[in-house]
Amino acid sequence: MDSNSFETIDQPRAEDRLPASVSTSAKIVVVGGFGVGKTTMVGAVSEIRPLTTEETMTQAGVGVDDTAGVASKTETTVAMDFGRISISDSMVLYLFGTPGQERFWFLWKGLFEGALGAVVLVDSRRLDVSFDVLGRLEDLEMPFVVAVNNFPDSQQHSIEELRTALDLPPAVPILYCDARDRSSSRDVLLRLMHYLYSLTAASEVS
Ligand SMILES: Nc1nc2c(ncn2[C@@H]2O[C@H](COP(=O)(O)OP(=O)(O)OP(=O)(O)O)[C@@H](O)[C@H]2O)c(=O)[nH]1
Ligand SMILES: [Mg+2]
């Protein structure tokens, strides 16, 4: 290997280092159907340069990938997204975004290992792509919140309409979000953490 090869590797930035005050971390998975905004959300909230594994969508995917409703999409996640966000001085969340296309779903098992909970991102124009995702989370017994990502041409559905359409029990939090917006995406993660806390508190009482 040529001795100059290492010069091409970026040096870590100060903000990529874990603050010394951090004593707790949790793994959270951002999951959802194809093109619902998972990579966008991880990138919007991450304090470190997010790791993405985006590949250009090519003709090879025609007939294999279901691009209905997201025809303008040019790139797709083929392995995972990774980011980190502090939710207090002492706690960080490590975020793992899953690939949305079904042919990469075999990677899910590893991505969920050790995870505390999940954010299910939903595009209300294409609720059907969420059904398998929700079913799989229930099989994994993974607690989750549902975040409805608003696209410009989305129709406004009430939370209760969405709950019925997605067949979700009353306890599962559902909230609207804009995956491109840092504070909106952060609110989703905080809601998940409150939900996980309430589940733990309830199991300690019973
Ligand atoms: N208008 C609008 N566009 C969004 C929003 N979130 C994502 N997008 C756009 O929607 C497209 C899909 O976003 P991605 O973040 O790649 O979606 P993904 O779920 O990671 O997609 P896959 O990894 O291929 O499953 C991109 O072109 C984004 O710019 C949003 O909240 N509003
Ligand atoms: Mg993606």
mmCIF file of C-alpha atoms and ligand atoms in Angstrom:
data_model
loop_
_atom_site.group_PDB
_atom_site.id
_atom_site.type_symbol
_atom_site.label_atom_id
_atom_site.label_comp_id
_atom_site.label_asym_id
_atom_site.label_seq_id
_atom_site.Cartn_x
_atom_site.Cartn_y
_atom_site.Cartn_z
ATOM 1 C CA MET A 1 0.000 0.000 0.000
ATOM 2 C CA ASP A 2 1.331 3.434 -0.875
ATOM 3 C CA SER A 3 2.274 5.446 2.214
ATOM 4 C CA ASN A 4 0.101 8.375 1.081
ATOM 5 C CA SER A 5 -3.106 6.301 1.011
ATOM 6 C CA PHE A 6 -4.066 7.290 4.541
ATOM 7 C CA GLU A 7 -4.059 10.976 3.646
ATOM 8 C CA THR A 8 -7.345 10.497 1.832
ATOM 9 C CA ILE A 9 -9.105 9.351 5.033
ATOM 10 C CA ASP A 10 -10.925 12.285 6.676
ATOM 11 C CA GLN A 11 -9.705 13.253 10.110
ATOM 12 C CA PRO A 12 -12.389 12.991 12.831
ATOM 13 C CA ARG A 13 -14.084 16.337 13.540
ATOM 14 C CA ALA A 14 -14.463 17.601 17.106
ATOM 15 C CA GLU A 15 -18.257 17.087 16.899
ATOM 16 C CA ASP A 16 -17.775 13.440 15.914
ATOM 17 C CA ARG A 17 -16.143 12.677 19.264
ATOM 18 C CA LEU A 18 -18.357 11.414 22.069
ATOM 19 C CA PRO A 19 -18.621 14.076 24.812
ATOM 20 C CA ALA A 20 -16.942 12.999 28.068
ATOM 21 C CA SER A 21 -20.203 13.585 29.993
ATOM 22 C CA VAL A 22 -21.999 10.741 28.142
ATOM 23 C CA SER A 23 -22.538 7.699 30.330
ATOM 24 C CA THR A 24 -25.541 5.959 28.693
ATOM 25 C CA SER A 25 -26.431 5.033 25.147
ATOM 26 C CA ALA A 26 -29.286 3.284 23.420
ATOM 27 C CA LYS A 27 -29.697 1.824 19.960
ATOM 28 C CA ILE A 28 -32.767 2.934 18.029
ATOM 29 C CA VAL A 29 -33.790 1.682 14.586
ATOM 30 C CA VAL A 30 -35.533 3.863 11.995
ATOM 31 C CA VAL A 31 -37.583 1.585 9.832
ATOM 32 C CA GLY A 32 -40.278 1.863 7.185
ATOM 33 C CA GLY A 33 -41.201 1.016 3.628
ATOM 34 C CA PHE A 34 -39.374 2.101 0.515
ATOM 35 C CA GLY A 35 -38.730 5.849 0.168
ATOM 36 C CA VAL A 36 -40.601 7.029 3.270
ATOM 37 C CA GLY A 37 -37.705 9.253 4.417
ATOM 38 C CA LYS A 38 -35.574 7.072 6.729
ATOM 39 C CA THR A 39 -32.185 8.239 5.401
ATOM 40 C CA THR A 40 -33.484 11.817 5.447
ATOM 41 C CA MET A 41 -34.484 11.542 9.117
ATOM 42 C CA VAL A 42 -31.193 9.999 10.294
ATOM 43 C CA GLY A 43 -29.269 12.686 8.367
ATOM 44 C CA ALA A 44 -31.459 15.494 9.749
ATOM 45 C CA VAL A 45 -30.943 14.648 13.424
ATOM 46 C CA SER A 46 -27.443 13.246 13.474
ATOM 47 C CA GLU A 47 -24.776 15.326 15.209
ATOM 48 C CA ILE A 48 -22.030 13.342 13.534
ATOM 49 C CA ARG A 49 -21.604 13.029 9.799
ATOM 50 C CA PRO A 50 -24.179 10.347 9.071
ATOM 51 C CA LEU A 51 -23.010 7.171 7.443
ATOM 52 C CA THR A 52 -25.166 6.328 4.454
ATOM 53 C CA THR A 53 -25.032 3.487 1.992
ATOM 54 C CA GLU A 54 -26.959 5.061 -0.857
ATOM 55 C CA GLU A 55 -26.687 3.522 -4.305
ATOM 56 C CA THR A 56 -28.075 4.863 -7.535
ATOM 57 C CA MET A 57 -31.207 3.074 -8.638
ATOM 58 C CA THR A 58 -30.672 1.578 -12.056
ATOM 59 C CA GLN A 59 -32.638 -0.202 -14.735
ATOM 60 C CA ALA A 60 -31.620 -3.474 -13.012
ATOM 61 C CA GLY A 61 -34.203 -2.776 -10.318
ATOM 62 C CA VAL A 62 -37.075 -2.455 -12.770
ATOM 63 C CA GLY A 63 -39.611 -5.181 -12.055
ATOM 64 C CA VAL A 64 -37.867 -6.032 -8.757
ATOM 65 C CA ASP A 65 -38.283 -2.823 -6.754
ATOM 66 C CA ASP A 66 -41.702 -1.325 -6.180
ATOM 67 C CA THR A 67 -41.204 2.364 -7.006
ATOM 68 C CA ALA A 68 -44.925 3.187 -7.236
ATOM 69 C CA GLY A 69 -45.489 6.663 -5.762
ATOM 70 C CA VAL A 70 -41.773 7.506 -5.576
ATOM 71 C CA ALA A 71 -40.901 7.480 -9.267
ATOM 72 C CA SER A 72 -38.580 10.509 -8.923
ATOM 73 C CA LYS A 73 -36.341 8.750 -6.398
ATOM 74 C CA THR A 74 -32.833 8.175 -7.772
ATOM 75 C CA GLU A 75 -30.975 6.623 -4.820
ATOM 76 C CA THR A 76 -31.799 3.946 -2.283
ATOM 77 C CA THR A 77 -30.227 2.562 0.901
ATOM 78 C CA VAL A 78 -28.604 -0.811 0.310
ATOM 79 C CA ALA A 79 -27.262 -1.591 3.795
ATOM 80 C CA MET A 80 -27.982 0.949 6.528
ATOM 81 C CA ASP A 81 -27.853 4.540 7.713
ATOM 82 C CA PHE A 82 -26.032 5.417 10.908
ATOM 83 C CA GLY A 83 -26.107 8.557 13.042
ATOM 84 C CA ARG A 84 -25.880 9.745 16.630
ATOM 85 C CA ILE A 85 -27.861 12.272 18.656
ATOM 86 C CA SER A 86 -27.524 13.440 22.273
ATOM 87 C CA ILE A 87 -30.802 13.662 24.102
ATOM 88 C CA SER A 88 -29.185 14.928 27.310
ATOM 89 C CA ASP A 89 -25.670 15.632 28.550
ATOM 90 C CA SER A 90 -25.352 12.042 29.689
ATOM 91 C CA MET A 91 -27.275 10.058 27.068
ATOM 92 C CA VAL A 92 -26.850 9.493 23.338
ATOM 93 C CA LEU A 93 -28.951 7.544 20.881
ATOM 94 C CA TYR A 94 -27.299 5.586 18.105
ATOM 95 C CA LEU A 95 -29.595 5.584 15.115
ATOM 96 C CA PHE A 96 -29.686 2.815 12.546
ATOM 97 C CA GLY A 97 -31.786 3.312 9.420
ATOM 98 C CA THR A 98 -32.859 0.185 7.569
ATOM 99 C CA PRO A 99 -33.019 -0.300 3.805
ATOM 100 C CA GLY A 100 -36.590 0.087 2.569
ATOM 101 C CA GLN A 101 -36.569 -2.240 -0.407
ATOM 102 C CA GLU A 102 -37.767 -5.726 0.352
ATOM 103 C CA ARG A 103 -34.792 -7.408 -1.311
ATOM 104 C CA PHE A 104 -32.559 -5.981 1.467
ATOM 105 C CA TRP A 105 -34.833 -6.858 4.388
ATOM 106 C CA PHE A 106 -32.677 -9.881 5.268
ATOM 107 C CA LEU A 107 -30.329 -7.287 6.866
ATOM 108 C CA TRP A 108 -32.959 -6.324 9.434
ATOM 109 C CA LYS A 109 -32.088 -9.068 11.910
ATOM 110 C CA GLY A 110 -28.606 -7.665 12.559
ATOM 111 C CA LEU A 111 -29.818 -4.076 12.591
ATOM 112 C CA PHE A 112 -32.375 -4.821 15.326
ATOM 113 C CA GLU A 113 -29.951 -6.744 17.545
ATOM 114 C CA GLY A 114 -29.668 -4.931 20.885
ATOM 115 C CA ALA A 115 -32.123 -2.200 19.862
ATOM 116 C CA LEU A 116 -34.330 -0.653 22.541
ATOM 117 C CA GLY A 117 -37.073 0.495 20.175
ATOM 118 C CA ALA A 118 -37.946 1.696 16.711
ATOM 119 C CA VAL A 119 -39.384 4.625 14.812
ATOM 120 C CA VAL A 120 -41.675 3.477 12.016
ATOM 121 C CA LEU A 121 -41.762 6.172 9.354
ATOM 122 C CA VAL A 122 -44.930 6.188 7.306
ATOM 123 C CA ASP A 123 -45.877 7.970 4.098
ATOM 124 C CA SER A 124 -49.645 8.473 4.333
ATOM 125 C CA ARG A 125 -49.936 8.399 0.499
ATOM 126 C CA ARG A 126 -48.624 4.818 0.555
ATOM 127 C CA LEU A 127 -49.779 3.226 3.793
ATOM 128 C CA ASP A 128 -49.708 -0.209 2.175
ATOM 129 C CA VAL A 129 -45.877 -0.270 2.218
ATOM 130 C CA SER A 130 -46.038 -0.069 6.032
ATOM 131 C CA PHE A 131 -48.129 -3.159 6.717
ATOM 132 C CA ASP A 132 -45.325 -5.734 6.372
ATOM 133 C CA VAL A 133 -42.987 -3.508 8.356
ATOM 134 C CA LEU A 134 -45.430 -3.247 11.271
ATOM 135 C CA GLY A 135 -46.086 -6.988 11.158
ATOM 136 C CA ARG A 136 -42.384 -7.732 11.364
ATOM 137 C CA LEU A 137 -41.906 -5.418 14.345
ATOM 138 C CA GLU A 138 -44.735 -7.134 16.158
ATOM 139 C CA ASP A 139 -43.055 -10.511 15.445
ATOM 140 C CA LEU A 140 -39.802 -9.128 16.867
ATOM 141 C CA GLU A 141 -41.730 -7.770 19.912
ATOM 142 C CA MET A 142 -39.950 -4.463 19.323
ATOM 143 C CA PRO A 143 -41.695 -1.416 20.848
ATOM 144 C CA PHE A 144 -42.200 1.406 18.350
ATOM 145 C CA VAL A 145 -43.776 4.772 17.653
ATOM 146 C CA VAL A 146 -45.231 5.663 14.266
ATOM 147 C CA ALA A 147 -44.119 8.944 12.668
ATOM 148 C CA VAL A 148 -46.174 10.122 9.716
ATOM 149 C CA ASN A 149 -43.848 11.973 7.339
ATOM 150 C CA ASN A 150 -45.705 14.787 5.607
ATOM 151 C CA PHE A 151 -45.033 15.133 1.894
ATOM 152 C CA PRO A 152 -46.427 18.181 0.019
ATOM 153 C CA ASP A 153 -49.204 16.245 -1.707
ATOM 154 C CA SER A 154 -50.160 14.150 1.351
ATOM 155 C CA GLN A 155 -53.794 14.393 2.407
ATOM 156 C CA GLN A 156 -54.344 15.292 6.044
ATOM 157 C CA HIS A 157 -55.579 12.235 7.933
ATOM 158 C CA SER A 158 -56.401 12.408 11.611
ATOM 159 C CA ILE A 159 -54.349 10.340 14.031
ATOM 160 C CA GLU A 160 -57.374 8.171 14.725
ATOM 161 C CA GLU A 161 -57.951 7.549 10.998
ATOM 162 C CA LEU A 162 -54.311 6.532 10.676
ATOM 163 C CA ARG A 163 -54.552 4.297 13.745
ATOM 164 C CA THR A 164 -57.524 2.505 12.237
ATOM 165 C CA ALA A 165 -55.966 2.215 8.775
ATOM 166 C CA LEU A 166 -52.739 0.803 10.231
ATOM 167 C CA ASP A 167 -54.646 -1.359 12.731
ATOM 168 C CA LEU A 168 -52.575 -0.123 15.670
ATOM 169 C CA PRO A 169 -53.553 -0.557 19.326
ATOM 170 C CA PRO A 170 -54.461 2.621 21.294
ATOM 171 C CA ALA A 171 -51.214 2.587 23.294
ATOM 172 C CA VAL A 172 -48.890 2.949 20.287
ATOM 173 C CA PRO A 173 -47.962 6.646 19.847
ATOM 174 C CA ILE A 174 -48.587 8.122 16.397
ATOM 175 C CA LEU A 175 -47.331 11.606 15.517
ATOM 176 C CA TYR A 176 -46.818 13.767 12.449
ATOM 177 C CA CYS A 177 -43.307 14.798 11.464
ATOM 178 C CA ASP A 178 -41.163 16.327 8.777
ATOM 179 C CA ALA A 179 -38.193 13.998 8.381
ATOM 180 C CA ARG A 180 -36.140 16.831 6.846
ATOM 181 C CA ASP A 181 -36.469 18.934 9.977
ATOM 182 C CA ARG A 182 -34.042 18.367 12.837
ATOM 183 C CA SER A 183 -36.336 19.511 15.611
ATOM 184 C CA SER A 184 -39.349 17.598 14.279
ATOM 185 C CA SER A 185 -37.292 14.404 13.947
ATOM 186 C CA ARG A 186 -35.812 14.955 17.415
ATOM 187 C CA ASP A 187 -39.360 15.235 18.814
ATOM 188 C CA VAL A 188 -40.121 11.811 17.330
ATOM 189 C CA LEU A 189 -37.125 10.294 19.112
ATOM 190 C CA LEU A 190 -38.055 11.970 22.402
ATOM 191 C CA ARG A 191 -41.586 10.599 22.073
ATOM 192 C CA LEU A 192 -40.146 7.127 21.547
ATOM 193 C CA MET A 193 -37.950 7.472 24.632
ATOM 194 C CA HIS A 194 -40.944 8.577 26.755
ATOM 195 C CA TYR A 195 -42.941 5.653 25.410
ATOM 196 C CA LEU A 196 -40.143 3.185 26.226
ATOM 197 C CA TYR A 197 -39.867 4.690 29.692
ATOM 198 C CA SER A 198 -43.629 4.316 30.262
ATOM 199 C CA LEU A 199 -43.473 0.668 29.168
ATOM 200 C CA THR A 200 -40.617 -0.014 31.596
ATOM 201 C CA ALA A 201 -42.416 1.786 34.422
ATOM 202 C CA ALA A 202 -45.612 -0.201 33.728
ATOM 203 C CA SER A 203 -43.755 -3.535 33.692
ATOM 204 C CA GLU A 204 -42.089 -2.693 37.035
ATOM 205 C CA VAL A 205 -45.503 -2.002 38.619
ATOM 206 C CA SER A 206 -47.070 -5.267 37.369
HETATM 207 N N1 LIG B 1 -41.351 16.745 0.867
HETATM 208 C C1 LIG B 1 -40.683 15.904 1.610
HETATM 209 N N2 LIG B 1 -39.782 15.116 1.005
HETATM 210 C C2 LIG B 1 -39.105 14.245 1.767
HETATM 211 C C3 LIG B 1 -39.321 14.129 3.141
HETATM 212 N N3 LIG B 1 -38.542 13.141 3.628
HETATM 213 C C4 LIG B 1 -37.849 12.655 2.578
HETATM 214 N N4 LIG B 1 -38.164 13.335 1.461
HETATM 215 C C5 LIG B 1 -37.662 13.072 0.115
HETATM 216 O O1 LIG B 1 -38.147 11.777 -0.202
HETATM 217 C C6 LIG B 1 -37.162 11.014 -0.861
HETATM 218 C C7 LIG B 1 -36.930 9.716 -0.145
HETATM 219 O O2 LIG B 1 -36.200 9.950 1.011
HETATM 220 P P1 LIG B 1 -35.157 8.910 1.626
HETATM 221 O O3 LIG B 1 -34.711 9.533 2.912
HETATM 222 O O4 LIG B 1 -34.117 8.476 0.670
HETATM 223 O O5 LIG B 1 -36.105 7.679 1.911
HETATM 224 P P2 LIG B 1 -35.703 6.252 2.496
HETATM 225 O O6 LIG B 1 -36.856 5.818 3.317
HETATM 226 O O7 LIG B 1 -34.372 6.290 3.152
HETATM 227 O O8 LIG B 1 -35.622 5.404 1.168
HETATM 228 P P3 LIG B 1 -35.042 3.901 0.961
HETATM 229 O O9 LIG B 1 -33.764 3.796 1.734
HETATM 230 O O10 LIG B 1 -34.812 3.798 -0.516
HETATM 231 O O11 LIG B 1 -36.107 2.984 1.439
HETATM 232 C C8 LIG B 1 -35.919 11.912 -0.959
HETATM 233 O O12 LIG B 1 -35.917 12.476 -2.239
HETATM 234 C C9 LIG B 1 -36.154 12.969 0.099
HETATM 235 O O13 LIG B 1 -35.586 14.232 -0.246
HETATM 236 C C10 LIG B 1 -40.271 15.011 3.743
HETATM 237 O O14 LIG B 1 -40.500 15.010 4.934
HETATM 238 N N5 LIG B 1 -40.925 15.857 2.920
HETATM 239 MG MG MG B 2 -32.764 5.138 2.848
#
